[in-house]
Coordinates of C-alpha atoms and ligand atoms in Angstrom, one line a residue:
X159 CA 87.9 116.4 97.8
X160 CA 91.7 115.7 97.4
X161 CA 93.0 115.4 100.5
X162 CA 96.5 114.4 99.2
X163 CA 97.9 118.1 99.1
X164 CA 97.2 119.1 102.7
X165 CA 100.2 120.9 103.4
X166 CA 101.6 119.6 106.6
X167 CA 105.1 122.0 107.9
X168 CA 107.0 119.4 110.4
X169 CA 109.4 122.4 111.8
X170 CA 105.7 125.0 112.6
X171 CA 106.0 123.9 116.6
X172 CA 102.6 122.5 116.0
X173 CA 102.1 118.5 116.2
X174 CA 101.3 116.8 112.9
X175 CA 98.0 115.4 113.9
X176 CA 97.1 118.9 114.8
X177 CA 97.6 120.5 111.7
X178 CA 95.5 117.6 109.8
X179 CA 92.6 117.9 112.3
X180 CA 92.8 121.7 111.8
X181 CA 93.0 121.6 107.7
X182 CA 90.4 118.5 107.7
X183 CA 88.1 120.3 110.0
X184 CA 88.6 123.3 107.2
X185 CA 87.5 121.5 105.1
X186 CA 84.6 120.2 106.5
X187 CA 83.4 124.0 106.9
X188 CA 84.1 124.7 103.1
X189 CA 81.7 122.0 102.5
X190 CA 84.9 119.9 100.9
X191 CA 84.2 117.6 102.7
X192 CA 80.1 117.2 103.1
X193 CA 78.2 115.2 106.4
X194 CA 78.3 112.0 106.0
X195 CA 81.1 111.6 103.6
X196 CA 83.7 109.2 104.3
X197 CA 87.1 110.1 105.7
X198 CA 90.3 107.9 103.6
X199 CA 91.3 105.0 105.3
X200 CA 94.1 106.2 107.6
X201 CA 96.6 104.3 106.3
X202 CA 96.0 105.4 102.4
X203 CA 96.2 108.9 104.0
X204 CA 99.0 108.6 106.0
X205 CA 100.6 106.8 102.7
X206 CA 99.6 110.2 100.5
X207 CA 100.8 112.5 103.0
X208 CA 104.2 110.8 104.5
X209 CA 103.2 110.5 107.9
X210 CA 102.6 107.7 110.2
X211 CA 99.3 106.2 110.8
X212 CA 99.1 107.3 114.1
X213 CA 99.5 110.6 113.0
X214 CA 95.9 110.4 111.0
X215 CA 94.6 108.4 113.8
X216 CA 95.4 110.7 116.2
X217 CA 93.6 113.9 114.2
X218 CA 90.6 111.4 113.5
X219 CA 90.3 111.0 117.3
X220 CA 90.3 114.5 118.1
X221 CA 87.6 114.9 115.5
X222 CA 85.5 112.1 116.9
X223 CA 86.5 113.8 120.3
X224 CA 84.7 117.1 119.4
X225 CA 82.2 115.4 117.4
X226 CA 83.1 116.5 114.1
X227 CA 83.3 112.4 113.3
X228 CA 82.0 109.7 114.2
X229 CA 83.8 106.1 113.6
X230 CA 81.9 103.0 112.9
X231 CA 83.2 99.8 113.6
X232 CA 84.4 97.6 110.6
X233 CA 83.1 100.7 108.4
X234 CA 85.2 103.7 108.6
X235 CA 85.2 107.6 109.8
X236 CA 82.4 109.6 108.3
X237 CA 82.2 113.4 108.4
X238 CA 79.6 114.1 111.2
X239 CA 79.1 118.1 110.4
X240 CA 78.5 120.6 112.8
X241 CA 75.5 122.5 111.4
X242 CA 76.1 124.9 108.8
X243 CA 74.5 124.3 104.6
X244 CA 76.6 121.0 104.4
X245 CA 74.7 118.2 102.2
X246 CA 75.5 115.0 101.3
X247 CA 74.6 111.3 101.6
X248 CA 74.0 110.4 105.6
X249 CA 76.0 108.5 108.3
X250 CA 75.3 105.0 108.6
X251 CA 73.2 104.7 111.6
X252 CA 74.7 103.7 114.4
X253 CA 73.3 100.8 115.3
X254 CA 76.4 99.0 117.4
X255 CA 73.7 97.2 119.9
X256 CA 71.5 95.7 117.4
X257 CA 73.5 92.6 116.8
X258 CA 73.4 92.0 120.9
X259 CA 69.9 92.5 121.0
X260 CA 69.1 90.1 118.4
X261 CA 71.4 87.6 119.8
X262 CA 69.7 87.8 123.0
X263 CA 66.2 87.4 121.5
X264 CA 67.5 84.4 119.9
X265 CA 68.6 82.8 123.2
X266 CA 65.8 83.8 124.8
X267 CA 63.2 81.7 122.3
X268 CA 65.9 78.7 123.1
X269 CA 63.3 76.1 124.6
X270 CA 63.7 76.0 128.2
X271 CA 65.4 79.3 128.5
X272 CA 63.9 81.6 131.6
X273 CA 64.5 85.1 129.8
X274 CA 64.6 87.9 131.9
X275 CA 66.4 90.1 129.0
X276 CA 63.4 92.0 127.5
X277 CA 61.5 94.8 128.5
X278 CA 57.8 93.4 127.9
X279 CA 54.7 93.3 129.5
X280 CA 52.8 89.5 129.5
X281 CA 50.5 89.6 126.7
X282 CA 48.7 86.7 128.9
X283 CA 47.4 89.3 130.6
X284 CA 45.9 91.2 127.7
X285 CA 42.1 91.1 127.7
X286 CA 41.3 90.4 123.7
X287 CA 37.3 90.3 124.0
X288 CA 36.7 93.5 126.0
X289 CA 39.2 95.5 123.7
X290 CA 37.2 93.9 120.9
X291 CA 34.3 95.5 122.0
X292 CA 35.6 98.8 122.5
X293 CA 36.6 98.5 118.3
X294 CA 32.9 96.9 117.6
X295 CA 31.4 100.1 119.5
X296 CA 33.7 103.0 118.2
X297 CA 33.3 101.2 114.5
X298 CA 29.7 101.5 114.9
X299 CA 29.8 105.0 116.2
X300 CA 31.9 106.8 114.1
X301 CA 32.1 104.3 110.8
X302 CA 34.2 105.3 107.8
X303 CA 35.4 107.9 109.5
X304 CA 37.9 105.8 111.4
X305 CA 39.3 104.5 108.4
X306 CA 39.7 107.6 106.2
X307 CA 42.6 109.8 107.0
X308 CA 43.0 111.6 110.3
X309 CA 44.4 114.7 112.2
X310 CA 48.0 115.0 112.6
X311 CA 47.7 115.9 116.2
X312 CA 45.3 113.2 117.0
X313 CA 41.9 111.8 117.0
X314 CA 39.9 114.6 119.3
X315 CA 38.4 111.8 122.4
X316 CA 41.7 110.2 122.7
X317 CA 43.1 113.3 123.0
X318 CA 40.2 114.3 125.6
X319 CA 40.6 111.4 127.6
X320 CA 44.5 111.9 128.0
X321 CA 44.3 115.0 129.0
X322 CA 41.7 113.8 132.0
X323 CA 44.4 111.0 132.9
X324 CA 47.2 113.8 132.6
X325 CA 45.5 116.0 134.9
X326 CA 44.4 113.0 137.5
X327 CA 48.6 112.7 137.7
X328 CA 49.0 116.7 138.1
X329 CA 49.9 117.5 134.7
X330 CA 47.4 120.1 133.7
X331 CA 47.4 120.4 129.8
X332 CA 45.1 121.5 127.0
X333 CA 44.5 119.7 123.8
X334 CA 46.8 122.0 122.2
X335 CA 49.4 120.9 124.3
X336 CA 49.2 117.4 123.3
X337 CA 50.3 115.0 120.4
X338 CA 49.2 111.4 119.8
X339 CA 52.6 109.4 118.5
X340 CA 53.2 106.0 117.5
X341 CA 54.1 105.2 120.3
X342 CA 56.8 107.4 123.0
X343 CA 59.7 106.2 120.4
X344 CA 58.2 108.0 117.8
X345 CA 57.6 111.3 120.2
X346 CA 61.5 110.5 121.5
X347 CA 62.2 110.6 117.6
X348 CA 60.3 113.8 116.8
X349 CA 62.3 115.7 119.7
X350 CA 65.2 114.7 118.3
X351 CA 64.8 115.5 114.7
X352 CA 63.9 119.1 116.3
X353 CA 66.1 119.8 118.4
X354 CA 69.9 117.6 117.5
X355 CA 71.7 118.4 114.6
X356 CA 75.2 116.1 114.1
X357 CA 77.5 117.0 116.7
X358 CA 75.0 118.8 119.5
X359 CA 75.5 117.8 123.0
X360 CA 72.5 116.0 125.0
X361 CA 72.6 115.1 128.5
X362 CA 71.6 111.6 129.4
X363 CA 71.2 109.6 132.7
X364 CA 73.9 106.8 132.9
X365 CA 73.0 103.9 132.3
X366 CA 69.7 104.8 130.4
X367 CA 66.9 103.5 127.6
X368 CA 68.6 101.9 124.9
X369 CA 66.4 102.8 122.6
X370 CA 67.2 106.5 123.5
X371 CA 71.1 106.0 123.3
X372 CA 70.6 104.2 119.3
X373 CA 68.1 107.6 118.6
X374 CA 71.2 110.1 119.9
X375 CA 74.0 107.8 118.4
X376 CA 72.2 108.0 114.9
X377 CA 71.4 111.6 114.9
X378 CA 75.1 112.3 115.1
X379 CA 74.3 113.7 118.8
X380 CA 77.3 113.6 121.3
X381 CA 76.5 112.1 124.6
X382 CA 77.1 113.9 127.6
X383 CA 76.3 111.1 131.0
X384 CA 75.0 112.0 134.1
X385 CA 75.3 109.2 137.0
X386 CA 72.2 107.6 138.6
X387 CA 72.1 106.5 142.0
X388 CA 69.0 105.2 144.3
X389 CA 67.8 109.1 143.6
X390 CA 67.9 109.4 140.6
X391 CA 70.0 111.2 138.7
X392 CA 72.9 112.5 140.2
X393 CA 71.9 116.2 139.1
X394 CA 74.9 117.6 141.1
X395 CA 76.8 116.9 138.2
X396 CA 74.5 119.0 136.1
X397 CA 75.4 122.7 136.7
X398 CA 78.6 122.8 135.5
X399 CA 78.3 120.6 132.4
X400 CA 74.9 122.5 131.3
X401 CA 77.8 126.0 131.2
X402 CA 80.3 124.1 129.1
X403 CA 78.9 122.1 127.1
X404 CA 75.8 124.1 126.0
X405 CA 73.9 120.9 125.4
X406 CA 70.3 120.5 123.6
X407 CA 68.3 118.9 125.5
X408 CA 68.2 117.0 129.0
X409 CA 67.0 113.5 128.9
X410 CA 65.7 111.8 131.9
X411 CA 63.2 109.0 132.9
X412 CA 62.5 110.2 136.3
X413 CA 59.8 107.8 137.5
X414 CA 60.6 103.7 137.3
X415 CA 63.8 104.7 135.5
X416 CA 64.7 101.8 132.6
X417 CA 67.1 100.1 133.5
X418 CA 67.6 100.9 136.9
X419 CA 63.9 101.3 138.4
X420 CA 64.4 104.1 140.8
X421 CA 62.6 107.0 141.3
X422 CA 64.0 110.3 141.4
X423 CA 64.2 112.3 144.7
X424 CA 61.8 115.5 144.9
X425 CA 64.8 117.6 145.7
X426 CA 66.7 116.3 142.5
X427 CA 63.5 116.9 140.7
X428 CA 63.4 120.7 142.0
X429 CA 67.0 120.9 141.6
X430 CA 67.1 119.5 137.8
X431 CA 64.3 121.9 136.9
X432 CA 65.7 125.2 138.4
X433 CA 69.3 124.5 137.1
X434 CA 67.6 123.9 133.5
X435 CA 65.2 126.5 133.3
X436 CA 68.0 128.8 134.5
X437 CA 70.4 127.5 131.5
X438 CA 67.5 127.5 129.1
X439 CA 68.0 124.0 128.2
X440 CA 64.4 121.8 127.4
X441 CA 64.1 118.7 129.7
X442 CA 62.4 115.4 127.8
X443 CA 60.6 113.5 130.4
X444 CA 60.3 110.2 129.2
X445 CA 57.8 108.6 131.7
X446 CA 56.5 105.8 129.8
X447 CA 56.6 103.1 132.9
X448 CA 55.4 106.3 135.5
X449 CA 51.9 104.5 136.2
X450 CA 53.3 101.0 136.9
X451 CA 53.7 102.0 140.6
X452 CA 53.3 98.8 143.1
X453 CA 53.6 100.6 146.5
X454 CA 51.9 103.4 146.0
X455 CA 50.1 105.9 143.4
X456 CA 51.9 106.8 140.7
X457 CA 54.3 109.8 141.3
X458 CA 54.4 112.9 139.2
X459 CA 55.7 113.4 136.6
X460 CA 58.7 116.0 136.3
X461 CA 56.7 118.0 134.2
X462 CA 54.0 118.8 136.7
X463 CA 56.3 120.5 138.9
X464 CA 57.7 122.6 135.9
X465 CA 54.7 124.9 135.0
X466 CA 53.3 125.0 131.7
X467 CA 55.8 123.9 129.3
X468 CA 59.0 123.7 130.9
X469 CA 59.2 120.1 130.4
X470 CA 59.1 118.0 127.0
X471 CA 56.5 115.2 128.7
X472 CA 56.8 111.7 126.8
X473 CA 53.7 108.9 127.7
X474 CA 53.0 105.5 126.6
X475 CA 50.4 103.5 126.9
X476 CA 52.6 100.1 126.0
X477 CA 53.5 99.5 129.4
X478 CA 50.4 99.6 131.5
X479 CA 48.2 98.3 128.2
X480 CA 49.4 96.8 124.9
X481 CA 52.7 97.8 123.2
X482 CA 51.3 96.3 119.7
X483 CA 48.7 99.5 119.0
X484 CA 52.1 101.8 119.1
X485 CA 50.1 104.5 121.1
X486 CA 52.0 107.3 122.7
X487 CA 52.2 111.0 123.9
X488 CA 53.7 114.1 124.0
X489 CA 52.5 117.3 126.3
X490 CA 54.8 120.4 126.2
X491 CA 54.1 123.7 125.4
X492 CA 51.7 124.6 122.4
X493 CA 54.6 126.2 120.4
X494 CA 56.8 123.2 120.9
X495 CA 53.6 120.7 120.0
X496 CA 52.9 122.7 116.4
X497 CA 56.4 121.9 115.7
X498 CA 56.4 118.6 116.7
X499 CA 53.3 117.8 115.2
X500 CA 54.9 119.6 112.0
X501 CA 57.6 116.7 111.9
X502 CA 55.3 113.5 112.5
X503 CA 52.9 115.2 109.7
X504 CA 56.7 114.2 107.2
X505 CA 57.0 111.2 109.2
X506 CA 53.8 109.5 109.3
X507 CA 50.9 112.1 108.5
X508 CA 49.5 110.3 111.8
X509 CA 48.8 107.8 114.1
X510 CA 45.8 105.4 113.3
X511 CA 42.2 107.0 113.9
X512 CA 40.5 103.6 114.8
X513 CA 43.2 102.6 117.1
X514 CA 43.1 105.8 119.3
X515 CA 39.4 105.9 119.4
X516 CA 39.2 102.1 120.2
X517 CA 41.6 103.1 123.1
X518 CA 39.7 105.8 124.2
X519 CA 36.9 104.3 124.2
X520 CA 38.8 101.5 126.3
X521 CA 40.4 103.2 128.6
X522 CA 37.1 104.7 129.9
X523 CA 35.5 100.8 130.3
X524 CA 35.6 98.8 133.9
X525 CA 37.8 96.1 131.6
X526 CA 40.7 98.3 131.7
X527 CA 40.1 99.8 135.5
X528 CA 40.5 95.4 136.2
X529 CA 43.3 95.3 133.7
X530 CA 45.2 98.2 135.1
X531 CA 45.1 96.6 139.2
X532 CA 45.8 93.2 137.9
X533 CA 49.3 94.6 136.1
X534 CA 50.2 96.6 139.2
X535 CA 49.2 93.5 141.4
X536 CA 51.0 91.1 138.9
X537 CA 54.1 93.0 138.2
X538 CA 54.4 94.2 141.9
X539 CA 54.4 90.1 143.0
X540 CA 57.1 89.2 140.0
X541 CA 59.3 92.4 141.6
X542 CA 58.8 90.6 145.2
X543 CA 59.9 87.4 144.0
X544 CA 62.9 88.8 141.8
X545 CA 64.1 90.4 145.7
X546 CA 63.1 87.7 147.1
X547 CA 65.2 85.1 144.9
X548 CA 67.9 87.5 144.2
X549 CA 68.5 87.6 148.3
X550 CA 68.6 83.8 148.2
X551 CA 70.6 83.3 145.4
X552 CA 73.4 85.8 144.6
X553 CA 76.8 85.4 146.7
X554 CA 78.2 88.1 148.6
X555 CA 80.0 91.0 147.0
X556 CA 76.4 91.3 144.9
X557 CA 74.1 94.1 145.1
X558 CA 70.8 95.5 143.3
X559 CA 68.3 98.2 143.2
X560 CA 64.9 97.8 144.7
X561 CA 62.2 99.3 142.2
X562 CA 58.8 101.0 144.0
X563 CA 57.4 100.5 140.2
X564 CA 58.4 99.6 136.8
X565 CA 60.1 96.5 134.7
X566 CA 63.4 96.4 135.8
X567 CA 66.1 96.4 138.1
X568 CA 69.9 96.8 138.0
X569 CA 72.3 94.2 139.5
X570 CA 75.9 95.2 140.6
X571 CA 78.4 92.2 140.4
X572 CA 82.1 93.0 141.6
X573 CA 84.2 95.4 139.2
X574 CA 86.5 92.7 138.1
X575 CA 83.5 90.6 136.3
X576 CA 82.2 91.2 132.2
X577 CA 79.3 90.4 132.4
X578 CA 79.6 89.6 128.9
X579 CA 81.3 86.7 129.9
X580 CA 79.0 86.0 132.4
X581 CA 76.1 85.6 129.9
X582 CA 77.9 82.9 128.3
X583 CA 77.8 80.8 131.4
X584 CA 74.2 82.0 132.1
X585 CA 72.9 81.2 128.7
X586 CA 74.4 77.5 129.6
X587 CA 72.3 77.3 132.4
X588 CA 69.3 78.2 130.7
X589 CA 69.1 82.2 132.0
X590 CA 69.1 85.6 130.2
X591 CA 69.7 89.0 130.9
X592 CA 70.6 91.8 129.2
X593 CA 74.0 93.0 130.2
X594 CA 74.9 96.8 131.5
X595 CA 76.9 97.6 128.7
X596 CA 73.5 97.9 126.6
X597 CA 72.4 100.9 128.5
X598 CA 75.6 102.3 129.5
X599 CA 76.0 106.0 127.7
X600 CA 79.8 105.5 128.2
X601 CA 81.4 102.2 128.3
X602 CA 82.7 100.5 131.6
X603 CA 79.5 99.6 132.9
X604 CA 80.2 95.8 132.1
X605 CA 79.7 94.5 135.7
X606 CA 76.1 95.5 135.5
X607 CA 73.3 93.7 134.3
X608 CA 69.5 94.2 133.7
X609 CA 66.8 92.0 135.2
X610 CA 63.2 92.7 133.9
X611 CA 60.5 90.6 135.6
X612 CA 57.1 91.9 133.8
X613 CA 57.0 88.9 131.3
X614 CA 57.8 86.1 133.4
X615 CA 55.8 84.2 136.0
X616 CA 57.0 83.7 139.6
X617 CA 58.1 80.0 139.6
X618 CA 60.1 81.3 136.5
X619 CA 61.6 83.9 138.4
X620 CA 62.9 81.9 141.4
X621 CA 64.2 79.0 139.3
X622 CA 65.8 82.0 137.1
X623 CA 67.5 83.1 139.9
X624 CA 68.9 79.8 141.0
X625 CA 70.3 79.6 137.6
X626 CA 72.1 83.3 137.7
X627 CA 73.3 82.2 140.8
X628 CA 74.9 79.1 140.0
X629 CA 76.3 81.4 136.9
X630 CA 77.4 84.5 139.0
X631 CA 79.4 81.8 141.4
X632 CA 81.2 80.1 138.7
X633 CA 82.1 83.5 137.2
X634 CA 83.6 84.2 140.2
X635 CA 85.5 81.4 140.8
X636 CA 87.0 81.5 137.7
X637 CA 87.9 85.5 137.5
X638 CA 89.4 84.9 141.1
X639 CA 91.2 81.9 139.9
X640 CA 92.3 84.3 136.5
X641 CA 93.2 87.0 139.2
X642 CA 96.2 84.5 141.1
X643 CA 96.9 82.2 138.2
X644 CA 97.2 85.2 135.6
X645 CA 95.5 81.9 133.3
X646 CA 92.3 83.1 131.3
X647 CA 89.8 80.6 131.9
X648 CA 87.2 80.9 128.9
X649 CA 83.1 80.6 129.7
X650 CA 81.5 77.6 127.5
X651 CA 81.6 79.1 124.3
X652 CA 78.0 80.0 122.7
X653 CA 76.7 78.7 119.3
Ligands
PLP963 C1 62.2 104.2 128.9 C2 61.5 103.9 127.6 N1 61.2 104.8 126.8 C3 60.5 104.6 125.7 C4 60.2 103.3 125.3 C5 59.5 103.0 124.0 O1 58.2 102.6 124.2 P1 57.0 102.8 123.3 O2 57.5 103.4 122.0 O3 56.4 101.5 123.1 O4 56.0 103.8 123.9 C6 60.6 102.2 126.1 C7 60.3 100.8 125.8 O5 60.8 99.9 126.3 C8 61.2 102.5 127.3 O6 61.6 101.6 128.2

């Protein structure tokens, strides 16, 4: 559309930036301007229309404000749409922590690095032969049928043998309350592509999954944070922003929470479901590390306190087995299921048959009983010796939370340190993490840093942590010295 003949009255009492965001938003409604498309540069508009720049940037802001927008860096404002018949060609994805994640991948094949940055369990411990035989014996069982395509929903004894593992946890659910996804990203995914249109509100805990926060970015969703604490999620907070802000959908990752590792409290858990059920807003469990529990069984899920089908129920079997067969699940109500299944039947028509059968077939086997008390035991010795070595290594002022369960843990360093910077130094000592800002819904979470311990061995961990600490010290020093001296005093820069 032109947007060179907005008409813009300077004596009207109202601000100039208010009139544009009012005619653009117009504009948007009429379908002049469609999702996706790109909004002028501000200062060819503000050139067109005689005003100042700050006077476009201002009614951009307010747009991005309500949603209406969204900026991407080095590319522009696009029109985000807010429902309605608009078409057009799509945002660019939001992808802003890519680039970060790659960079820290690359550090962390550096030789000699101790990489405590990713999320993975240790493929060391994978047992190849016995899964082999469970594909041998469902091959030979069911043949060609394994190969040809499948059911959308899943393949019917994987689906059998997850509702027996569903119910041993409390969640009592029928086949027709489950779906087998690629993995709980591609259930995450399919909720979205439900329930978000550009511009909707979700809840999410603060800091959360990354991999969550890229899904709501790209779907245009605006982000509506909910502290954490050593409960959980501060679900105080909740009441009031469920009445305003009418938002789709609550996400939360109750048990083992990524990146934090705590558990919610029961009374939070009661709370979050009575306030959401009351404001008829869906709740997305995602409880993908909920059976790697060290100290004791694995808690319930949310959704077994919820009834049937209060809560969207998210599982994976990547954490306790292997991430690489991309095998997931969803449980919710049988209404919510058809439509979901609906959507993964345009995604991906379905999940490999011989892969879910090969798993079923595992999962029933005494190879995976061993596997599955040699993680816990494994992962539950690397936690210890993360404590351990974080209590011996990190200078006062530090702090962390203490995981029952999990991958990961959450490591507080004074407000006045990046810890951005900070990775600089500790990539020069040979140590990587993954730095708060990653999983932080709203930024300002830069003095926080994830430690995940399920892919390194304990010797690792300790010397690791002697690294960090010799980091976190000289980051210290030298903010402190920045603080008195006013003097920026750089990290070692990283090629
Ligand atoms: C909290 C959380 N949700 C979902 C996922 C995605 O896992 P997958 O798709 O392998 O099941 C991860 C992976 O790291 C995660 O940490």
């Amino acid at each position: 559309m032109d947007l060179n003949d907005i008409p813009l009255h300077r004596d009207s009492g109202t601000p100039l930036h208010e009139q544009l965001a009012t005619a653009l938003r117009a504009a948007m409604e009429e379908g002049r301007l469609p999702t996706g498309s790109r909004l002028p540069a501000s200062r060819d508009l503000a050139r067109s229309l005689g005003v100042n720049r700050g006077t476009v940037q201002k009614a951009y802001a307010a747009l991005v404000a309500a949603g209406e927008a969204r900026a991407a860096v080095g590319q522009g404002t696009f029109v985000a749409g807010t429902g309605g018949l608009a078409v057009g060609i799509l945002p660019p994805p939001q992808t802003a922590e890519d680039p970060d994640w790659e960079r820290l991948a690359r550090w962390s094949d550096r030789p000699g690095v101790i990489s405590l940055a990713g999320g993975m369990p240790d493929a060391r411990l994978f047992p190849v032969a016995p899964f082999r035989e469970s594909l041998d014996a469902v091959l030979a069982e069911e043949g060609t049928g394994l190969l040809q395509y499948g059911p959308s929903r899943g393949h019917g004894r994987f689906l059998e043998v997850l509702a027996s593992r569903l119910r041993e946890r409390g969640l009592d659910r029928q086949a027709e309350q489950l779906l087998v996804v690629s993995g709980s990203q591609q259930g995450l995914d399919l909720v979205a592509r439900v329930f978000i249109s550009p511009g909707d509100a979700v809840v999410v805990e603060d800091p959360t999954y990354s991999g969550a926060l890229a899904l709501f970015r790209m779907m245009g969703a605006r982000l509506l944070p909910v502290p954490v604490d050593d409960h959980g999620m501060v679900v105080e907070h909740l009441e009031s922003l469920l009445t305003r802000e009418r938002p789709r959908l609550v996400y939360t990752i109750p048990n083992f929470h990524n990146p934090t590792g705590v558990t919610m409290a029961p009374s939070r858990r009661k709370r979050l479901l009575e306030i959401c059920a009351a404001a008829g807003v869906p709740v997305v469990e995602d409880d993908s590390d909920g059976e790697l529990a060290f100290d004791e069984a694995p808690p319930e899920p949310l959704a077994a306190g919820a009834g049937k089908g209060g809560v969207i129920y998210l599982g994976t079997s990547s954490k306790l087995l292997f991430p690489g067969l991309r095998l997931g699940w969803v449980a919710a109500d049988s209404q919510v299921i058809r439509t979901l299944e609906a959507v993964k039947r345009v995604a991906d028509l379905h999940t490999p048959p011989l892969l879910q059968a090969a798993m079923a077939n595992f999962m029933m086997t005494k190879a995976c009983r061993e596997l599955v008390t040699a993680v816990r035991a494994s992962y539950g010795n690397r936690r210890d010796a993360l404590l351990e070595s974080l209590g011996e290594e990190m200078p006062a002022g530090v702090s962390w939370s203490k995981p029952r369960g999990g991958l990961s843990l959450m490591v507080d360093l004074p407000a006045h340190i990046s810890t951005t910077d900070l990775l600089s130094r500790a990539v020069g000592e040979g140590v990587v993490f993954a730095p708060g800002n990653l999983f932080a819904a709203r930024r300002g979470a830069d003095h926080r840093l994830r430690l995940t311990y399920g892919g390194v061995r304990e010797d690792e961990i300790r010397e690791g942590m002697v690294r960090l600490g010799r980091a976190v010290r000289a980051e210290l020093n030298g903010a402190d010295q920045r603080r008195f001296t006013g003097k920026a005093i750089s990290p070692p820069p990283l090629v």
